[in-house]
């Protein structure tokens, strides 16, 4: 052991410990327990409270406490915990004369009624540790438990077969230089309990093939280890050579090799084509496009198709919609007259879409959002004139010059948003961290404290919305003009001029909750922002710095999750110490590549789409059938709600008006408002998980299957009407044979040709129903010579034939193969 970090002195001998705890502790555990004379309140008692869950957020560590006992969450303030246990409640929680009668022990062992139930048995080693501390007079040694660093050893464990166990050690380095094995006083959990199980005292048990993170915590400090349970393979198994297209494949396949997991085969041309269309532009290729792609013998046809789709106008619309989710384009909160808010929401969407279409660097787009002001250097009169032109354009139609602005001031002009809510949304959207827990107490799964939260909120303390002193007269004149021009109209239909501006005088500054001292603006984990001017500029400079630990990692993870259905960090807005990425090295390489290429979104997408990992088939093999986070195959996933609408419409060959609040002839992925007036479309969006954008959490957009989705596809009258119109009507009026029509329907819905069995089934259904005799009709003679398909089609009942083909099309759109992206 390094002399600079001496180990925690155990006792005079392990025999002494064993004599104290011989009836309650194993020899392995006894080696890490302290001697009675060395029991420390901060190190051991507070640690036990954490291990037993007493200071968790669901118990006495909650903001309101429980049963009159208030403990700091996970023991981050031991001095307050000591006061609560020893002094508060008239000191009744401990009994120095008779330790066994201490309420602290009686309740924990359920000898006295306890809302939290029994936490340990009387006489157990945990009981003995607390009892010995009380018997010694409940001493307090402030500062001795100050934690400098925690670590789990070993960092990676391979359970060579299910059921195998391993022991880990939780090492804690304290401020006095001692380094102790605190496994007995820590808490161990696994991220995925399907793969492994965490047993007490640092023992982990492999359950099923896969990998997961083990999260060890001690008094709110977290350390991680990786648990791998390889797939059992037969003797003589040789891992196959799998081609690698780029560094993504190298990192993904390297991890799969550790797990004996073989990636699936490359997706077929039709499987790849369907997937890449849905992911990039949110709709399906036409049958002729499928044929052309399948028949193209060029070896680079996939690369060319990727490039074509990345340049497609709908690709920018898909990402504008995604960014509207991230940034909170909630049409209910937007400024302006209520009837115009759908159009104003489109201004927000257009601003983002224009920049994605011309592939502006993502950091520059984010700067335009976070550092927005309304006047952008214009004089008040010039800005008022600019806004007058925008509102006049809104009253005439849907197109405005708003996208030509440098910044997105609508982000800041939303109604009824506090400075705290803005900060929380910025943290979630652009840093990938959830700060809201730290508003009231230390974050339970990360390092953020109340002071971190408040310092971050202060970054935006200079931002004002309303009327700046410089623009007051010009705005008042314009508002008066608008009121006079709209006499007799409802006030909520008259636009009121408001602006976003920076008020450097008297910014709103939150104070340290402990000392009451004003906190300097500071981003999470970053330096204090010093100097004069707009603090947001300094924040963005920190954000886009190449060594920033959050921005690039967060954004590439979101892009990855969009194309794979599962993020490297999941949920995507929950980067935290206790939620590590499934492939840390891959995430690092993606972020580094993103930064080196100037935050180029299209380069990032191209890298992902060209990888073999993205192009793997969704069909599993015996080794990867249970994989769900290592990308050994393409995961089945449901398209985003807007894409689901467009996929249906492109498959059925129909267009539809989406309502008076949106332009005619557009796709659902181009819709900007978070709420739409079209009741049927609003219902579809709701059941397929489109967010209302009223929350900062990315979880608001749901991708989970639900019964209403199935019922909609099976029974919705509007959808049934689309089936019988559009593509099917055109096909039935053409000169195509039944067999050719069936082929067209399969290509339009499933982006592939039917198998011989599927074609036979469909033809039999159509001919059986289209040629079924009506009541009283004479049956044809069995000796009649069979007619060819064209003759059958000519003599069949047109209405029955149409119904039969509608049955086939209905069946196709109700298959899992159609509903899911794969």
mmCIF file of C-alpha atoms in Angstrom, residues 130-429:
data_model
loop_
_atom_site.group_PDB
_atom_site.id
_atom_site.type_symbol
_atom_site.label_atom_id
_atom_site.label_comp_id
_atom_site.label_asym_id
_atom_site.label_seq_id
_atom_site.Cartn_x
_atom_site.Cartn_y
_atom_site.Cartn_z
ATOM 1 C CA UNK A 130 -24.638 1.396 16.450
ATOM 2 C CA UNK A 131 -24.925 0.012 19.979
ATOM 3 C CA UNK A 132 -21.180 0.225 20.601
ATOM 4 C CA UNK A 133 -21.134 3.815 19.374
ATOM 5 C CA UNK A 134 -23.952 4.737 21.773
ATOM 6 C CA UNK A 135 -22.286 2.828 24.621
ATOM 7 C CA UNK A 136 -19.154 4.920 24.091
ATOM 8 C CA UNK A 137 -21.182 8.079 24.682
ATOM 9 C CA UNK A 138 -22.224 8.715 21.045
ATOM 10 C CA UNK A 139 -19.057 10.690 20.268
ATOM 11 C CA UNK A 140 -18.809 12.965 17.255
ATOM 12 C CA UNK A 141 -15.569 13.611 15.405
ATOM 13 C CA UNK A 142 -16.388 16.362 12.883
ATOM 14 C CA UNK A 143 -14.604 16.129 9.573
ATOM 15 C CA UNK A 144 -13.134 12.649 10.005
ATOM 16 C CA UNK A 145 -15.617 11.286 7.462
ATOM 17 C CA UNK A 146 -14.995 13.886 4.772
ATOM 18 C CA UNK A 147 -14.800 11.901 1.533
ATOM 19 C CA UNK A 148 -12.177 12.720 -1.084
ATOM 20 C CA UNK A 149 -12.628 9.819 -3.496
ATOM 21 C CA UNK A 150 -14.446 6.505 -3.837
ATOM 22 C CA UNK A 151 -13.544 3.587 -6.100
ATOM 23 C CA UNK A 152 -14.649 0.024 -6.717
ATOM 24 C CA UNK A 153 -12.108 -2.722 -7.269
ATOM 25 C CA UNK A 154 -11.942 -4.536 -9.590
ATOM 26 C CA UNK A 155 -13.264 -2.160 -12.248
ATOM 27 C CA UNK A 156 -14.492 -4.989 -14.437
ATOM 28 C CA UNK A 157 -15.715 -8.448 -13.524
ATOM 29 C CA UNK A 158 -16.393 -11.261 -15.956
ATOM 30 C CA UNK A 159 -18.770 -13.937 -14.715
ATOM 31 C CA UNK A 160 -17.782 -16.788 -16.983
ATOM 32 C CA UNK A 161 -21.114 -18.491 -16.413
ATOM 33 C CA UNK A 162 -24.505 -17.578 -14.941
ATOM 34 C CA UNK A 163 -24.676 -18.085 -11.173
ATOM 35 C CA UNK A 164 -21.009 -17.279 -10.598
ATOM 36 C CA UNK A 165 -20.302 -14.768 -7.810
ATOM 37 C CA UNK A 166 -17.501 -12.277 -7.284
ATOM 38 C CA UNK A 167 -16.627 -9.941 -4.450
ATOM 39 C CA UNK A 168 -15.956 -6.265 -5.027
ATOM 40 C CA UNK A 169 -14.422 -3.812 -2.602
ATOM 41 C CA UNK A 170 -15.558 -0.248 -2.097
ATOM 42 C CA UNK A 171 -12.500 1.820 -1.234
ATOM 43 C CA UNK A 172 -12.998 5.274 0.256
ATOM 44 C CA UNK A 173 -10.254 7.851 0.614
ATOM 45 C CA UNK A 174 -10.895 10.348 3.400
ATOM 46 C CA UNK A 175 -9.553 13.861 3.867
ATOM 47 C CA UNK A 176 -7.091 12.736 6.558
ATOM 48 C CA UNK A 177 -5.340 10.521 4.001
ATOM 49 C CA UNK A 178 -6.677 7.175 5.179
ATOM 50 C CA UNK A 179 -8.034 4.712 2.644
ATOM 51 C CA UNK A 180 -10.585 2.234 3.983
ATOM 52 C CA UNK A 181 -12.568 -0.662 2.611
ATOM 53 C CA UNK A 182 -16.101 0.531 3.373
ATOM 54 C CA UNK A 183 -17.915 -2.300 1.586
ATOM 55 C CA UNK A 184 -19.933 -3.105 4.708
ATOM 56 C CA UNK A 185 -21.167 0.497 4.895
ATOM 57 C CA UNK A 186 -21.885 1.057 1.232
ATOM 58 C CA UNK A 187 -24.848 0.241 -0.957
ATOM 59 C CA UNK A 188 -24.526 -1.857 -4.120
ATOM 60 C CA UNK A 189 -26.995 -1.921 -7.000
ATOM 61 C CA UNK A 190 -26.876 -3.110 -10.595
ATOM 62 C CA UNK A 191 -28.218 -1.060 -13.470
ATOM 63 C CA UNK A 192 -29.810 -4.083 -15.169
ATOM 64 C CA UNK A 193 -31.007 -6.762 -12.760
ATOM 65 C CA UNK A 194 -31.782 -9.070 -15.696
ATOM 66 C CA UNK A 195 -28.031 -9.569 -16.180
ATOM 67 C CA UNK A 196 -26.711 -9.604 -12.613
ATOM 68 C CA UNK A 197 -27.728 -9.329 -8.989
ATOM 69 C CA UNK A 198 -26.070 -7.262 -6.277
ATOM 70 C CA UNK A 199 -25.893 -9.112 -2.959
ATOM 71 C CA UNK A 200 -24.940 -7.522 0.369
ATOM 72 C CA UNK A 201 -21.387 -6.480 1.206
ATOM 73 C CA UNK A 202 -20.173 -6.097 -2.387
ATOM 74 C CA UNK A 203 -20.933 -9.557 -3.751
ATOM 75 C CA UNK A 204 -22.263 -9.661 -7.305
ATOM 76 C CA UNK A 205 -23.874 -12.649 -8.987
ATOM 77 C CA UNK A 206 -24.139 -13.140 -12.736
ATOM 78 C CA UNK A 207 -27.593 -14.196 -13.883
ATOM 79 C CA UNK A 208 -27.921 -14.073 -17.668
ATOM 80 C CA UNK A 209 -25.746 -13.163 -20.647
ATOM 81 C CA UNK A 210 -25.193 -9.462 -21.104
ATOM 82 C CA UNK A 211 -23.447 -6.642 -19.329
ATOM 83 C CA UNK A 212 -24.443 -4.032 -16.800
ATOM 84 C CA UNK A 213 -22.985 -1.413 -14.525
ATOM 85 C CA UNK A 214 -22.643 -2.022 -10.817
ATOM 86 C CA UNK A 215 -23.238 1.192 -8.864
ATOM 87 C CA UNK A 216 -21.612 1.356 -5.447
ATOM 88 C CA UNK A 217 -22.526 4.309 -3.271
ATOM 89 C CA UNK A 218 -21.255 5.544 0.049
ATOM 90 C CA UNK A 219 -22.878 8.584 1.637
ATOM 91 C CA UNK A 220 -23.979 9.942 -1.730
ATOM 92 C CA UNK A 221 -20.624 9.332 -3.439
ATOM 93 C CA UNK A 222 -20.770 6.882 -6.339
ATOM 94 C CA UNK A 223 -18.267 4.527 -7.956
ATOM 95 C CA UNK A 224 -18.816 2.145 -10.853
ATOM 96 C CA UNK A 225 -17.727 -1.264 -12.048
ATOM 97 C CA UNK A 226 -18.681 -3.200 -15.155
ATOM 98 C CA UNK A 227 -20.181 -6.687 -14.901
ATOM 99 C CA UNK A 228 -19.990 -8.914 -17.982
ATOM 100 C CA UNK A 229 -21.714 -12.265 -18.338
ATOM 101 C CA UNK A 230 -20.628 -13.787 -21.663
ATOM 102 C CA UNK A 231 -22.894 -16.036 -23.704
ATOM 103 C CA UNK A 232 -22.151 -19.706 -23.151
ATOM 104 C CA UNK A 233 -20.620 -21.152 -26.314
ATOM 105 C CA UNK A 234 -19.850 -24.763 -27.242
ATOM 106 C CA UNK A 235 -16.282 -26.127 -27.018
ATOM 107 C CA UNK A 236 -14.189 -25.141 -29.972
ATOM 108 C CA UNK A 237 -16.209 -22.000 -30.686
ATOM 109 C CA UNK A 238 -14.259 -19.526 -32.823
ATOM 110 C CA UNK A 239 -15.527 -15.967 -33.004
ATOM 111 C CA UNK A 240 -16.088 -15.078 -36.679
ATOM 112 C CA UNK A 241 -14.351 -12.251 -38.503
ATOM 113 C CA UNK A 242 -16.841 -9.433 -38.959
ATOM 114 C CA UNK A 243 -16.120 -6.616 -41.454
ATOM 115 C CA UNK A 244 -15.740 -3.148 -39.944
ATOM 116 C CA UNK A 245 -16.681 0.003 -41.848
ATOM 117 C CA UNK A 246 -15.410 2.601 -39.345
ATOM 118 C CA UNK A 247 -14.480 3.193 -35.708
ATOM 119 C CA UNK A 248 -18.074 2.675 -34.583
ATOM 120 C CA UNK A 249 -17.933 -0.937 -35.725
ATOM 121 C CA UNK A 250 -14.513 -1.414 -34.159
ATOM 122 C CA UNK A 251 -15.743 -0.359 -30.713
ATOM 123 C CA UNK A 252 -19.134 -2.081 -30.874
ATOM 124 C CA UNK A 253 -17.733 -5.376 -32.135
ATOM 125 C CA UNK A 254 -14.848 -5.315 -29.628
ATOM 126 C CA UNK A 255 -17.330 -5.287 -26.775
ATOM 127 C CA UNK A 256 -19.509 -7.935 -28.397
ATOM 128 C CA UNK A 257 -16.438 -10.147 -28.706
ATOM 129 C CA UNK A 258 -15.941 -9.944 -24.927
ATOM 130 C CA UNK A 259 -19.481 -11.185 -24.475
ATOM 131 C CA UNK A 260 -19.263 -13.977 -27.085
ATOM 132 C CA UNK A 261 -22.073 -12.171 -28.901
ATOM 133 C CA UNK A 262 -21.941 -12.369 -32.687
ATOM 134 C CA UNK A 263 -23.579 -9.475 -34.561
ATOM 135 C CA UNK A 264 -26.403 -10.258 -36.956
ATOM 136 C CA UNK A 265 -25.849 -10.393 -40.677
ATOM 137 C CA UNK A 266 -25.964 -7.274 -42.813
ATOM 138 C CA UNK A 267 -29.502 -6.103 -43.506
ATOM 139 C CA UNK A 268 -30.887 -6.798 -46.939
ATOM 140 C CA UNK A 269 -31.212 -3.909 -49.384
ATOM 141 C CA UNK A 270 -34.942 -3.584 -48.749
ATOM 142 C CA UNK A 271 -34.572 -3.754 -44.960
ATOM 143 C CA UNK A 272 -31.842 -1.104 -45.037
ATOM 144 C CA UNK A 273 -33.818 1.120 -47.411
ATOM 145 C CA UNK A 274 -36.962 1.115 -45.280
ATOM 146 C CA UNK A 275 -35.003 1.812 -42.094
ATOM 147 C CA UNK A 276 -32.945 4.671 -43.484
ATOM 148 C CA UNK A 277 -35.993 6.355 -45.063
ATOM 149 C CA UNK A 278 -37.967 6.317 -41.811
ATOM 150 C CA UNK A 279 -35.001 7.476 -39.746
ATOM 151 C CA UNK A 280 -33.852 10.293 -42.012
ATOM 152 C CA UNK A 281 -37.024 11.709 -43.592
ATOM 153 C CA UNK A 282 -39.864 10.042 -41.671
ATOM 154 C CA UNK A 283 -41.670 8.308 -44.547
ATOM 155 C CA UNK A 284 -41.404 5.282 -46.876
ATOM 156 C CA UNK A 285 -39.876 4.972 -50.350
ATOM 157 C CA UNK A 286 -42.245 4.575 -53.282
ATOM 158 C CA UNK A 287 -42.402 1.130 -54.948
ATOM 159 C CA UNK A 288 -40.451 2.358 -57.969
ATOM 160 C CA UNK A 289 -37.687 3.653 -55.667
ATOM 161 C CA UNK A 290 -37.476 0.239 -54.024
ATOM 162 C CA UNK A 291 -37.170 -1.506 -57.388
ATOM 163 C CA UNK A 292 -34.515 0.922 -58.593
ATOM 164 C CA UNK A 293 -32.456 0.457 -55.427
ATOM 165 C CA UNK A 294 -32.702 -3.339 -55.440
ATOM 166 C CA UNK A 295 -31.750 -3.546 -59.119
ATOM 167 C CA UNK A 296 -28.809 -1.134 -58.791
ATOM 168 C CA UNK A 297 -25.623 -3.264 -58.927
ATOM 169 C CA UNK A 298 -23.318 -0.442 -57.758
ATOM 170 C CA UNK A 299 -21.296 -1.308 -54.621
ATOM 171 C CA UNK A 300 -21.677 2.247 -53.302
ATOM 172 C CA UNK A 301 -25.450 2.516 -53.688
ATOM 173 C CA UNK A 302 -26.056 2.613 -49.932
ATOM 174 C CA UNK A 303 -23.571 5.455 -49.502
ATOM 175 C CA UNK A 304 -25.225 7.386 -52.321
ATOM 176 C CA UNK A 305 -28.693 6.810 -50.879
ATOM 177 C CA UNK A 306 -27.547 8.022 -47.454
ATOM 178 C CA UNK A 307 -26.173 11.201 -49.011
ATOM 179 C CA UNK A 308 -29.367 11.744 -51.002
ATOM 180 C CA UNK A 309 -31.551 11.434 -47.910
ATOM 181 C CA UNK A 310 -29.344 13.693 -45.779
ATOM 182 C CA UNK A 311 -29.904 16.401 -48.416
ATOM 183 C CA UNK A 312 -33.663 15.787 -48.605
ATOM 184 C CA UNK A 313 -35.846 18.724 -47.407
ATOM 185 C CA UNK A 314 -37.733 16.469 -44.991
ATOM 186 C CA UNK A 315 -34.494 15.519 -43.241
ATOM 187 C CA UNK A 316 -34.126 19.063 -41.924
ATOM 188 C CA UNK A 317 -37.803 18.969 -40.883
ATOM 189 C CA UNK A 318 -37.244 15.794 -38.827
ATOM 190 C CA UNK A 319 -34.386 17.381 -36.907
ATOM 191 C CA UNK A 320 -36.196 20.705 -36.517
ATOM 192 C CA UNK A 321 -39.011 18.734 -34.868
ATOM 193 C CA UNK A 322 -36.545 16.932 -32.616
ATOM 194 C CA UNK A 323 -34.932 20.235 -31.615
ATOM 195 C CA UNK A 324 -38.357 21.761 -30.986
ATOM 196 C CA UNK A 325 -38.906 18.964 -28.455
ATOM 197 C CA UNK A 326 -35.555 19.657 -26.803
ATOM 198 C CA UNK A 327 -36.013 23.415 -26.624
ATOM 199 C CA UNK A 328 -39.676 23.463 -25.594
ATOM 200 C CA UNK A 329 -41.587 24.830 -28.593
ATOM 201 C CA UNK A 330 -44.887 24.708 -26.730
ATOM 202 C CA UNK A 331 -47.459 26.657 -28.734
ATOM 203 C CA UNK A 332 -49.594 27.252 -25.621
ATOM 204 C CA UNK A 333 -46.784 29.251 -23.973
ATOM 205 C CA UNK A 334 -45.826 31.313 -26.999
ATOM 206 C CA UNK A 335 -46.350 35.086 -27.095
ATOM 207 C CA UNK A 336 -48.803 36.787 -29.420
ATOM 208 C CA UNK A 337 -52.512 36.469 -30.141
ATOM 209 C CA UNK A 338 -53.985 33.020 -29.471
ATOM 210 C CA UNK A 339 -55.151 32.504 -33.083
ATOM 211 C CA UNK A 340 -51.603 33.152 -34.319
ATOM 212 C CA UNK A 341 -49.694 30.911 -31.920
ATOM 213 C CA UNK A 342 -49.684 27.919 -34.262
ATOM 214 C CA UNK A 343 -48.050 30.130 -36.887
ATOM 215 C CA UNK A 344 -45.619 31.563 -34.330
ATOM 216 C CA UNK A 345 -44.691 27.994 -33.405
ATOM 217 C CA UNK A 346 -43.911 27.448 -37.088
ATOM 218 C CA UNK A 347 -41.562 30.459 -36.970
ATOM 219 C CA UNK A 348 -39.593 28.626 -34.259
ATOM 220 C CA UNK A 349 -39.569 25.414 -36.323
ATOM 221 C CA UNK A 350 -38.574 27.321 -39.488
ATOM 222 C CA UNK A 351 -35.653 29.021 -37.716
ATOM 223 C CA UNK A 352 -34.252 25.608 -36.776
ATOM 224 C CA UNK A 353 -35.100 23.925 -40.076
ATOM 225 C CA UNK A 354 -33.300 26.531 -42.189
ATOM 226 C CA UNK A 355 -30.113 26.061 -40.182
ATOM 227 C CA UNK A 356 -30.250 22.266 -40.275
ATOM 228 C CA UNK A 357 -30.868 22.387 -44.035
ATOM 229 C CA UNK A 358 -27.730 24.426 -44.633
ATOM 230 C CA UNK A 359 -25.838 22.312 -42.091
ATOM 231 C CA UNK A 360 -24.820 25.101 -39.765
ATOM 232 C CA UNK A 361 -22.559 23.877 -36.949
ATOM 233 C CA UNK A 362 -24.631 22.744 -33.996
ATOM 234 C CA UNK A 363 -22.699 24.915 -31.545
ATOM 235 C CA UNK A 364 -23.582 27.983 -33.638
ATOM 236 C CA UNK A 365 -27.264 26.997 -33.660
ATOM 237 C CA UNK A 366 -27.182 26.593 -29.879
ATOM 238 C CA UNK A 367 -25.488 29.974 -29.518
ATOM 239 C CA UNK A 368 -28.333 31.532 -31.505
ATOM 240 C CA UNK A 369 -30.804 30.024 -29.048
ATOM 241 C CA UNK A 370 -29.060 30.654 -25.754
ATOM 242 C CA UNK A 371 -27.703 34.139 -26.481
ATOM 243 C CA UNK A 372 -30.821 35.437 -28.195
ATOM 244 C CA UNK A 373 -31.999 39.031 -27.918
ATOM 245 C CA UNK A 374 -34.925 40.526 -29.757
ATOM 246 C CA UNK A 375 -33.292 43.620 -31.219
ATOM 247 C CA UNK A 376 -29.981 41.981 -32.194
ATOM 248 C CA UNK A 377 -28.270 45.373 -32.343
ATOM 249 C CA UNK A 378 -31.099 47.131 -34.190
ATOM 250 C CA UNK A 379 -32.454 50.461 -32.998
ATOM 251 C CA UNK A 380 -35.841 50.255 -31.270
ATOM 252 C CA UNK A 381 -37.523 51.791 -34.315
ATOM 253 C CA UNK A 382 -35.849 49.331 -36.706
ATOM 254 C CA UNK A 383 -36.830 46.383 -34.530
ATOM 255 C CA UNK A 384 -40.453 47.554 -34.229
ATOM 256 C CA UNK A 385 -40.582 47.848 -38.013
ATOM 257 C CA UNK A 386 -39.131 44.330 -38.342
ATOM 258 C CA UNK A 387 -41.766 42.900 -36.007
ATOM 259 C CA UNK A 388 -44.533 44.768 -37.789
ATOM 260 C CA UNK A 389 -43.501 43.046 -41.017
ATOM 261 C CA UNK A 390 -43.468 39.642 -39.298
ATOM 262 C CA UNK A 391 -46.969 40.100 -37.844
ATOM 263 C CA UNK A 392 -48.339 41.362 -41.141
ATOM 264 C CA UNK A 393 -46.946 38.255 -42.828
ATOM 265 C CA UNK A 394 -48.523 36.069 -40.103
ATOM 266 C CA UNK A 395 -51.923 37.615 -40.706
ATOM 267 C CA UNK A 396 -51.645 36.879 -44.434
ATOM 268 C CA UNK A 397 -50.270 33.334 -44.347
ATOM 269 C CA UNK A 398 -47.674 31.013 -42.878
ATOM 270 C CA UNK A 399 -44.388 32.300 -44.295
ATOM 271 C CA UNK A 400 -42.493 35.015 -42.445
ATOM 272 C CA UNK A 401 -38.946 36.400 -42.513
ATOM 273 C CA UNK A 402 -38.368 35.257 -38.900
ATOM 274 C CA UNK A 403 -35.920 32.508 -39.950
ATOM 275 C CA UNK A 404 -33.605 35.242 -41.285
ATOM 276 C CA UNK A 405 -32.978 36.468 -37.752
ATOM 277 C CA UNK A 406 -29.654 35.609 -36.129
ATOM 278 C CA UNK A 407 -31.206 34.413 -32.891
ATOM 279 C CA UNK A 408 -34.280 32.550 -31.629
ATOM 280 C CA UNK A 409 -35.740 34.992 -29.119
ATOM 281 C CA UNK A 410 -38.969 32.956 -28.939
ATOM 282 C CA UNK A 411 -37.098 30.516 -26.695
ATOM 283 C CA UNK A 412 -36.979 33.228 -24.025
ATOM 284 C CA UNK A 413 -40.349 34.854 -24.762
ATOM 285 C CA UNK A 414 -42.474 31.893 -23.648
ATOM 286 C CA UNK A 415 -45.074 32.797 -21.040
ATOM 287 C CA UNK A 416 -45.061 31.681 -17.407
ATOM 288 C CA UNK A 417 -41.542 30.244 -17.350
ATOM 289 C CA UNK A 418 -39.341 31.021 -14.378
ATOM 290 C CA UNK A 419 -35.613 31.554 -14.477
ATOM 291 C CA UNK A 420 -35.232 28.199 -12.734
ATOM 292 C CA UNK A 421 -37.306 26.369 -15.364
ATOM 293 C CA UNK A 422 -35.270 27.920 -18.172
ATOM 294 C CA UNK A 423 -32.041 26.790 -16.501
ATOM 295 C CA UNK A 424 -33.374 23.264 -15.982
ATOM 296 C CA UNK A 425 -34.382 23.000 -19.630
ATOM 297 C CA UNK A 426 -30.993 24.255 -20.839
ATOM 298 C CA UNK A 427 -29.241 21.733 -18.589
ATOM 299 C CA UNK A 428 -31.374 18.852 -19.890
ATOM 300 C CA UNK A 429 -31.310 19.865 -23.573
#
